[in-house]
Tab-separated table of C-alpha atoms in Angstrom:
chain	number	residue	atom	x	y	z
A	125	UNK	CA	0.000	0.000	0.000
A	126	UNK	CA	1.634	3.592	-1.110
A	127	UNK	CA	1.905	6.349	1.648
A	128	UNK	CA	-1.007	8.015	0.103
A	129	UNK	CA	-3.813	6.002	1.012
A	130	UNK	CA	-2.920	5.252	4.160
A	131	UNK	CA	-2.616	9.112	5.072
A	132	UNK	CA	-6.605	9.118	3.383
A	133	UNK	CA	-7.414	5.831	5.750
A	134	UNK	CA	-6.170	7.369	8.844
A	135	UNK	CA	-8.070	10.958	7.889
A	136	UNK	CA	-10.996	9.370	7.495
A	137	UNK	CA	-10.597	7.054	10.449
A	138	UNK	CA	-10.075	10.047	12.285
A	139	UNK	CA	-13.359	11.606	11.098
A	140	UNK	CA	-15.570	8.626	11.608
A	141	UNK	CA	-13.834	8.486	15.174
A	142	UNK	CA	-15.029	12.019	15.869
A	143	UNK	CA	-18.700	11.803	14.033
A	144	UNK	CA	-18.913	8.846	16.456
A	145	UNK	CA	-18.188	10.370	19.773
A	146	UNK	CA	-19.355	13.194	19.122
A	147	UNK	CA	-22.795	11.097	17.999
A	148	UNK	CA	-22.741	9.303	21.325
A	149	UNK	CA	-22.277	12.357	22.786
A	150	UNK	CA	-25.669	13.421	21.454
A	151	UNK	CA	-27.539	10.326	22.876
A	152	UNK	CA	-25.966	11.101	26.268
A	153	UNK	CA	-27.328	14.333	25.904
A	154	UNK	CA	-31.090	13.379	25.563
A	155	UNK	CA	-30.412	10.768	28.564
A	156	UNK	CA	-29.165	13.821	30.855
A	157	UNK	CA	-31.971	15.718	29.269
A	158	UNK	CA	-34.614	13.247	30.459
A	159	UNK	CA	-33.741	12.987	33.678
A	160	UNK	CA	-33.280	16.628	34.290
A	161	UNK	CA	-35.922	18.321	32.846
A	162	UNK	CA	-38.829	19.009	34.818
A	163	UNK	CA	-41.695	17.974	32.767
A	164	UNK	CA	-43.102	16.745	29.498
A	165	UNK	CA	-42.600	19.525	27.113
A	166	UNK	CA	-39.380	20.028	27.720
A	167	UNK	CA	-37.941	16.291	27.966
A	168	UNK	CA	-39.985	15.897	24.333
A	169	UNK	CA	-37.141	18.783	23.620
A	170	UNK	CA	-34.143	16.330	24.388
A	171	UNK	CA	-35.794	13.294	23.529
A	172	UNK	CA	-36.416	14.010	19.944
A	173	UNK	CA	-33.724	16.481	18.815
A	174	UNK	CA	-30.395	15.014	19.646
A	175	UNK	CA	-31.318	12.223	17.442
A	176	UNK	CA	-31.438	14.489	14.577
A	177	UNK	CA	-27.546	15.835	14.596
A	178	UNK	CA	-26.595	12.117	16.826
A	179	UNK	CA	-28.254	9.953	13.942
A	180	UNK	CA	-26.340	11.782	11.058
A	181	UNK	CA	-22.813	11.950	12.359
A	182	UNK	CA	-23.678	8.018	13.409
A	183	UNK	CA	-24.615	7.296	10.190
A	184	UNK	CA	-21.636	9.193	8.299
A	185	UNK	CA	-19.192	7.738	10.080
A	186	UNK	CA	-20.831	4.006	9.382
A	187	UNK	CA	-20.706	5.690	5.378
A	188	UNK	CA	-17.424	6.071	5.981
A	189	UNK	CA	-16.208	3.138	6.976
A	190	UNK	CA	-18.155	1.136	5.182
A	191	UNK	CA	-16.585	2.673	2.025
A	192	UNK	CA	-19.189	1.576	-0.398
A	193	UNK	CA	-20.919	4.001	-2.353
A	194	UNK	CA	-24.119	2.174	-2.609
A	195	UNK	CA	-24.369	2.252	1.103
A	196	UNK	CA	-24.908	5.991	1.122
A	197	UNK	CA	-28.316	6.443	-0.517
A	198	UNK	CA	-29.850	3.807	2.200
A	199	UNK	CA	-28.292	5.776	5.220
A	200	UNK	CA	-29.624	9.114	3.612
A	201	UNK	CA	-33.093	7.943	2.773
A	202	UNK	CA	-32.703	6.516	6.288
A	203	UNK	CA	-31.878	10.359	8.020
A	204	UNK	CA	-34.561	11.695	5.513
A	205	UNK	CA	-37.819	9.487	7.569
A	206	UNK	CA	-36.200	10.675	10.543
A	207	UNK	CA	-36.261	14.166	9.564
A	208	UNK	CA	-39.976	13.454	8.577
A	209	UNK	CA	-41.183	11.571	11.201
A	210	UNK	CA	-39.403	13.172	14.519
A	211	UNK	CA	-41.174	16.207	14.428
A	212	UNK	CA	-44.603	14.524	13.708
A	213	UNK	CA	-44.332	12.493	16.798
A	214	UNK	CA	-43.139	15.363	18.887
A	215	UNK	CA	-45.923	17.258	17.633
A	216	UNK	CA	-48.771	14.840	18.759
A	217	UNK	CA	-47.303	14.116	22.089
A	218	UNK	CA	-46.572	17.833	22.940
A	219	UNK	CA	-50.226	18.958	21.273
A	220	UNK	CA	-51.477	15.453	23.382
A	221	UNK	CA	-49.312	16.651	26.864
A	222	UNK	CA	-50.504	20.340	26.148
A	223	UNK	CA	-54.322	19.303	26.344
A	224	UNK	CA	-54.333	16.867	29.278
A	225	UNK	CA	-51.926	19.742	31.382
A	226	UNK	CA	-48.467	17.694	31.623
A	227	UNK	CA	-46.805	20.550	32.007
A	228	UNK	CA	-45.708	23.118	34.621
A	229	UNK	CA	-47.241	26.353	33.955
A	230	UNK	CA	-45.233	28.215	36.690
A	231	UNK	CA	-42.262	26.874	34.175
A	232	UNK	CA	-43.815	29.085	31.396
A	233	UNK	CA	-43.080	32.811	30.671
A	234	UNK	CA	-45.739	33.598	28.920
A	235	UNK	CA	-48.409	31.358	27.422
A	236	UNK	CA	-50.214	32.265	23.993
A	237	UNK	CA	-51.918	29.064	23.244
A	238	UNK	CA	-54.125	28.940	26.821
A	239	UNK	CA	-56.572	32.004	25.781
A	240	UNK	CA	-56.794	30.105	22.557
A	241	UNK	CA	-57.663	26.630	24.184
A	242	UNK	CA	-59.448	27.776	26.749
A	243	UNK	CA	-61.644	29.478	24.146
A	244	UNK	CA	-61.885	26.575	22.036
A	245	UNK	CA	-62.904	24.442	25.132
A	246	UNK	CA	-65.783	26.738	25.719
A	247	UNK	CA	-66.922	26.772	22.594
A	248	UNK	CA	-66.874	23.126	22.159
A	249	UNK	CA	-69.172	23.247	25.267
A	250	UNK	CA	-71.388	25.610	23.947
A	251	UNK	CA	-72.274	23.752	20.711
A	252	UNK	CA	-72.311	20.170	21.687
A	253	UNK	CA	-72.018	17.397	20.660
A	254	UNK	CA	-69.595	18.909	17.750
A	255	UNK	CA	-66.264	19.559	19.101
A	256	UNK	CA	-64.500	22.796	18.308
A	257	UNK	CA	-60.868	23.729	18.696
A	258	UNK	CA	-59.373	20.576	16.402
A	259	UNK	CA	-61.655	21.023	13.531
A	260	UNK	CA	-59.853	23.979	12.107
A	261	UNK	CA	-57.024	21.293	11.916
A	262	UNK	CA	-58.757	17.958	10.875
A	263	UNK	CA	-59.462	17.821	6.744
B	247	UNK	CA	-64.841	11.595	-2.639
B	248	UNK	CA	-64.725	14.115	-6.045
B	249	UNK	CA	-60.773	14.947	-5.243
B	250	UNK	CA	-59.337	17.022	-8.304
B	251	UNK	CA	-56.744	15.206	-10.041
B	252	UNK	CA	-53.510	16.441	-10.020
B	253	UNK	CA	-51.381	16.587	-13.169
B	254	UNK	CA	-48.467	14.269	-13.867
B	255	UNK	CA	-45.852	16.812	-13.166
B	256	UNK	CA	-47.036	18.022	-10.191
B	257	UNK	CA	-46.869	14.363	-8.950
B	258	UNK	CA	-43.737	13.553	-11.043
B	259	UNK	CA	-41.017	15.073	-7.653
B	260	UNK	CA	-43.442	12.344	-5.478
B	261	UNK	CA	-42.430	9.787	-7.832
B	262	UNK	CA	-38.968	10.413	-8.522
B	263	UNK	CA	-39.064	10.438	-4.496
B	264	UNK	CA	-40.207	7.054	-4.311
B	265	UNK	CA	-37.869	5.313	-6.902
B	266	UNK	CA	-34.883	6.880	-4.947
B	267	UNK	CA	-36.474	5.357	-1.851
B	268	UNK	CA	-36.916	1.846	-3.688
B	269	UNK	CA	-33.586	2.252	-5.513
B	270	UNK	CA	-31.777	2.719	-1.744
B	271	UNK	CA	-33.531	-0.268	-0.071
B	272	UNK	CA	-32.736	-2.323	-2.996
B	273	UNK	CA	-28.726	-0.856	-3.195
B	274	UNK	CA	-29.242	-1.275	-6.477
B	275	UNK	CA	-29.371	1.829	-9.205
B	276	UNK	CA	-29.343	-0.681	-12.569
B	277	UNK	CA	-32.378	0.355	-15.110
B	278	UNK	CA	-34.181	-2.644	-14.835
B	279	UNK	CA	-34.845	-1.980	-11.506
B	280	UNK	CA	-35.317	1.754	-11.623
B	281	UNK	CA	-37.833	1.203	-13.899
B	282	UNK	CA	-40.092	-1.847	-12.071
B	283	UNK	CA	-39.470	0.836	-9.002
B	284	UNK	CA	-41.045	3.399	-11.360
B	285	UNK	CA	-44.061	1.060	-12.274
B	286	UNK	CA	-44.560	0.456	-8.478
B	287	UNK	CA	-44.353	3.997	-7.861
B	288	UNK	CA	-47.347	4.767	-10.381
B	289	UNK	CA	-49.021	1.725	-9.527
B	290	UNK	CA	-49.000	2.935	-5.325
B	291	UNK	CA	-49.999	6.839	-6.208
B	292	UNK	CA	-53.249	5.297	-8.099
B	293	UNK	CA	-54.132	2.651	-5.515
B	294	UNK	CA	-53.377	4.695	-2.349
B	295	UNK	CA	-54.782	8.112	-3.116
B	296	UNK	CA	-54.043	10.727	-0.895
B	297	UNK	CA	-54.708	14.485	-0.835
B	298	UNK	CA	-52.672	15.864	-3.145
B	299	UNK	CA	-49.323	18.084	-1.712
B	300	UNK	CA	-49.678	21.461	-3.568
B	301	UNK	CA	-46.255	22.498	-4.802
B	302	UNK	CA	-46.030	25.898	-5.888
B	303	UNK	CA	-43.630	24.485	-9.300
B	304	UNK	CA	-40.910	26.646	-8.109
B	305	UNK	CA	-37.451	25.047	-6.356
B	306	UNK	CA	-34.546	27.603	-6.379
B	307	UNK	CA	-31.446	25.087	-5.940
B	308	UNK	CA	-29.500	28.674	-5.252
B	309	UNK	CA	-31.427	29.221	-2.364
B	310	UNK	CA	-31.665	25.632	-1.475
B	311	UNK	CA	-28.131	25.253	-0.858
B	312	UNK	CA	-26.982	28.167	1.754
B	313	UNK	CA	-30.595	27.320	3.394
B	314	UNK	CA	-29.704	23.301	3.688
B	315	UNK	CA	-26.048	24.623	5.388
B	316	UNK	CA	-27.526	26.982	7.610
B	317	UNK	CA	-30.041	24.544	8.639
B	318	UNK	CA	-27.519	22.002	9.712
B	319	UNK	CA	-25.361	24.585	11.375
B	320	UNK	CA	-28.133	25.817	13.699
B	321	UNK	CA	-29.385	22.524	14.169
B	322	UNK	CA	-25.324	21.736	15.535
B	323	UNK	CA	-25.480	25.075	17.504
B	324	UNK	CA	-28.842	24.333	19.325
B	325	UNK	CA	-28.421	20.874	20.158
B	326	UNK	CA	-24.943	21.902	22.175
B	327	UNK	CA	-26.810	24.526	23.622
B	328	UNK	CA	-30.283	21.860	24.737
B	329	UNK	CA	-27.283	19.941	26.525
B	330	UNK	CA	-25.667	22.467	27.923
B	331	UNK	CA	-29.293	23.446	29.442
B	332	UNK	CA	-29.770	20.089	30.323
B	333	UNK	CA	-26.533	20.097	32.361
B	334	UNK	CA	-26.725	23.260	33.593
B	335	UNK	CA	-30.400	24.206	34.425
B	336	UNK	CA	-32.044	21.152	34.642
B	337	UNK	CA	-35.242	21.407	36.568
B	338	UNK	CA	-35.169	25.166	36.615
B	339	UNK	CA	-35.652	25.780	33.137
B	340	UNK	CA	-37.696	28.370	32.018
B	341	UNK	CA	-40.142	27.892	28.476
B	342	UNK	CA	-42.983	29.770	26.897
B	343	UNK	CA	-45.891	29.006	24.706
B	344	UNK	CA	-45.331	31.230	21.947
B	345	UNK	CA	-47.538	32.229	18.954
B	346	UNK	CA	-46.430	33.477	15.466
B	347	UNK	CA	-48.378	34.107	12.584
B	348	UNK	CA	-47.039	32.981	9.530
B	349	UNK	CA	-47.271	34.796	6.310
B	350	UNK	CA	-48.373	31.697	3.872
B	351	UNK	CA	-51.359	29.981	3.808
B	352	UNK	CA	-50.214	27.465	2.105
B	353	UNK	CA	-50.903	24.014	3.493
B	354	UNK	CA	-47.442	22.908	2.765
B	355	UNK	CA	-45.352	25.718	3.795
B	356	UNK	CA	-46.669	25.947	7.168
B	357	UNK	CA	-46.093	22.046	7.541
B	358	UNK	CA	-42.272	22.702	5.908
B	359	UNK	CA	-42.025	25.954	8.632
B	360	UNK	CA	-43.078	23.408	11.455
B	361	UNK	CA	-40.607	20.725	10.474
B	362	UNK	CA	-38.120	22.801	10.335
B	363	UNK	CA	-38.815	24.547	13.387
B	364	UNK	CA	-39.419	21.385	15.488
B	365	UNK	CA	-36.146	19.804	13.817
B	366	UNK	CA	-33.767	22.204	15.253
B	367	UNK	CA	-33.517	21.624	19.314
B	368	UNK	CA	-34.934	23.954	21.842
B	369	UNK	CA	-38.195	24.475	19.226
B	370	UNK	CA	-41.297	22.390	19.454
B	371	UNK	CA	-44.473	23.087	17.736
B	372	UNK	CA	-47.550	22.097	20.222
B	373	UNK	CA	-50.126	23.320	17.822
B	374	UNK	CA	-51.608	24.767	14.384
B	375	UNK	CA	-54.360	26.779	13.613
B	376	UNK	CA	-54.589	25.887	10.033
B	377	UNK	CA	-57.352	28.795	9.793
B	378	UNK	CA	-55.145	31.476	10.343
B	379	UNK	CA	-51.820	30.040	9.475
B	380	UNK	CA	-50.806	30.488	13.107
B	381	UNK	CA	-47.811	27.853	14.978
B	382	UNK	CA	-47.804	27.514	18.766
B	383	UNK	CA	-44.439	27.106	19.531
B	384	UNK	CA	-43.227	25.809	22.668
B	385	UNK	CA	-39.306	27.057	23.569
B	386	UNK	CA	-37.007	25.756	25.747
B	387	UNK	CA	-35.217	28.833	27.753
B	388	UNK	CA	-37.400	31.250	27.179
B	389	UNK	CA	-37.186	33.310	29.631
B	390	UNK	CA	-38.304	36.914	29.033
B	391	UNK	CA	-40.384	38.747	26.406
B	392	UNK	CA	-37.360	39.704	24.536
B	393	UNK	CA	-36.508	35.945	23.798
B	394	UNK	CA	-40.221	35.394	23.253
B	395	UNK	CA	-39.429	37.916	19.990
B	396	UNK	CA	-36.192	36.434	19.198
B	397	UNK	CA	-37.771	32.988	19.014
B	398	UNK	CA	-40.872	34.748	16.989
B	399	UNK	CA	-38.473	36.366	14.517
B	400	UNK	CA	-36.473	32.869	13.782
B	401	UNK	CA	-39.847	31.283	13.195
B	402	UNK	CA	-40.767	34.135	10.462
B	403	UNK	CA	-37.084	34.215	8.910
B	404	UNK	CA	-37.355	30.580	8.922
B	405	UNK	CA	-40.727	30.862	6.743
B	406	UNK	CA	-38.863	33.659	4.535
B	407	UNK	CA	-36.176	31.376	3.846
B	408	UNK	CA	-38.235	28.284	2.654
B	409	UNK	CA	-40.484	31.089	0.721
B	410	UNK	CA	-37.175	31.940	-0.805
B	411	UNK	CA	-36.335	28.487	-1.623
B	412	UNK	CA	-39.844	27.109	-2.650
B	413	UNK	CA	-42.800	29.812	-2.184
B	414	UNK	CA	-45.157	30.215	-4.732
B	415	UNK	CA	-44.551	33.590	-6.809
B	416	UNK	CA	-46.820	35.640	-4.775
B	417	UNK	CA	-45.619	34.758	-1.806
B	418	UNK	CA	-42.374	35.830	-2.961
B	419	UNK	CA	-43.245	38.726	-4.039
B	420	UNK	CA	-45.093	39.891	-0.758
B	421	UNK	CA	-41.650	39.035	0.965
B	422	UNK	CA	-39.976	41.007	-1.446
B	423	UNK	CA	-42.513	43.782	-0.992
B	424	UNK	CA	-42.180	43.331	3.169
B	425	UNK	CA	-38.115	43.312	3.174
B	426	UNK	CA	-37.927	46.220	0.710
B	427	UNK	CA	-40.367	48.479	3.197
C-alpha cells in the first residue's frame, strides 16, 4: 500500500472516530436531558432532537467506513424518515401533553396558546355534541 | 370523494421520491430496476390516493443550498446549547408558549415551517391553527419577552427562507414587498 492512502485511511478514520463520539455524545445528551428536565414539554425537547444531529454523524461515520458508495443512498433515505417523522411524533405528544396539562405552567413565561384553548374548550361546550378547537385542523 | 386530479408533473417530484427510496432499499441503481421501481411507484400513487401536496412548481437550488447549510449549522449550535441546558439548568428551566403568525397559507409551507422549526432543538411546535396560518411554539429557555421575539423572529425568517427556496410567486413577491419596506 503507497503512503497516500494510508494518510486518506487514517483521515478518514479520524473523522468517523469524531462523528462517532461526538454522535454518542448526542444520545448522552437526551439521557441527561430526560432525567433533568422538569416535565413533558421540555424532555420531548431532548428526547427528539439530539437524534437528529446524533443519527447523522452516526450514520456518516458508518458511510465512511463502510466505504461503499451504494451504502450511502440507504443511510440518507434513512436520516430523511427521521427528519420526517421526529417532528410529527413530537408534535402529537406535545399537542397530546398540552391538552391533558403535563406541564408546569409556573415553568412558562408567557403562554399564547391557553386564551386560545381555553376558548376553544368553551366553545366546544357551547355547541355540543360537535367539538370545536381541532376542527380547524382535521381535513 | 370528487378529489381534483392532479397533473403528472405536479406528482412527477413524489415519484422520482419514491424510486430513490426503492432504488436505496434495494442498493441497487441498474435500469431494470429503476424502472419496475417506477411502475410500483405509479401503480401505489393510483391505488393509495391521498390528498394531493400542492407544490407551488418553483425550487430555487441557489437558495436551497446556503438554506440546507444553515439549517444544519443551527441545528449543531442548538443541540450543544439543549445539553448544555440540560446540564446546567435542569429542573429550573424556564419555556414559553409562543404564537407566530405565519405569512403563507399554504398548506405545505406551514407544515415545511413546522418541520423545520421542530427539527432544530430547543423548538417544538404544540399546535396549528390551520385557519389562520398560526404555529404555537413551545421554547425551551425562554425566559423573558425579549426571547419570546427572538424565538418569533427565527420562526418568520425561517418561513422567509423556505419562501425563498420554494414559495409560490406571490408569496415571494409579498416578501420582497415586506423586506424592501
Amino acid at each position: 500500500m503507497n503512503p497516500d492512502a494510508s494518510t486518506v485511511d487514517t483521515v478518514i478514520d479520524a473523522v468517523s472516530a469524531v462523528f462517532m463520539i461526538v454522535g454518542a455524545v448526542m444520545s448522552l445528551a437526551a439521557a441527561i436531558g430526560l432525567l433533568r428536565f422538569p416535565d413533558l414539554m421540555s424532555r420531548m425537547h431532548s428526547a427528539t432532537k439530539p437524534q437528529v444531529l446524533g443519527l447523522f454523524l452516526l450514520l456518516a461515520a458508518v458511510g465512511l467506513q463502510l466505504r461503499t458508495w451504494w451504502v450511502w443512498p440507504v443511510l440518507v433515505v434513512a436520516w430523511i424518515f427521521q427528519l420526517l417523522t421526529v417532528p410529527v411524533s413530537a408534535h402529537m405528544v406535545g399537542r397530546a401533553g398540552y391538552r391533558t396539562k403535563h406541564l408546569h405552567k409556573e415553568l412558562l413565561s408567557s403562554d399564547e396558546l391557553e386564551a386560545v384553548v381555553l376558548k376553544a374548550a368553551q366553545a366546544a361546550k357551547d355547541a355540543e355534541p360537535d367539538g370545536g378547537a381541532s376542527d380547524s385542523i382535521d381535513r | 370523494m370528487s378529489r381534483q386530479r392532479i397533473s403528472l408533473r405536479q406528482e412527477l417530484p413524489l415519484l422520482v421520491w419514491l424510486v430513490i427510496v426503492w432504488g436505496a432499499l434495494w442498493q441497487d441503481f441498474s435500469p431494470g430496476n429503476l424502472l419496475f421501481g417506477a411502475l410500483l411507484a405509479a401503480a401505489v400513487a393510483r391505488l393509495f390516493y391521498l390528498p394531493p401536496v400542492e407544490l407551488s412548481g418553483r425550487f430555487n437550488v441557489l437558495r436551497a443550498i446556503p438554506f440546507a447549510v444553515m439549517f444544519i449549522g443551527r441545528v449543531v449550535a442548538a443541540s450543544f446549547q439543549v445539553f448544555y441546558l440540560a446540564v446546567a439548568q435542569g429542573p429550573k428551566v424556564t419555556n414559553a408558549v409562543v404564537a407566530v403568525p405565519l405569512r403563507s397559507h399554504s398548506d405545505l409551507m406551514v407544515t415545511a415551517t413546522g418541520h423545520v422549526i421542530s427539527l432544530i432543538p430547543g423548538s417544538l411546535v404544540v399546535e396549528v391553527d390551520r385557519s389562520t396560518s398560526t404555529l404555537y411554539i413551545h421554547g425551551l429557555n425562554v425566559r423573558n419577552a425579549d426571547d419570546v421575539l427572538k424565538l418569533r423572529k427565527e420562526v418568520r425568517d425561517t418561513e422567509a427562507g423556505l419562501i425563498r427556496v420554494m414559495g409560490t410567486k406571490e408569496e415571494l413577491a409579498a416578501l420582497n414587498q415586506e423586506v424592501g419596506a
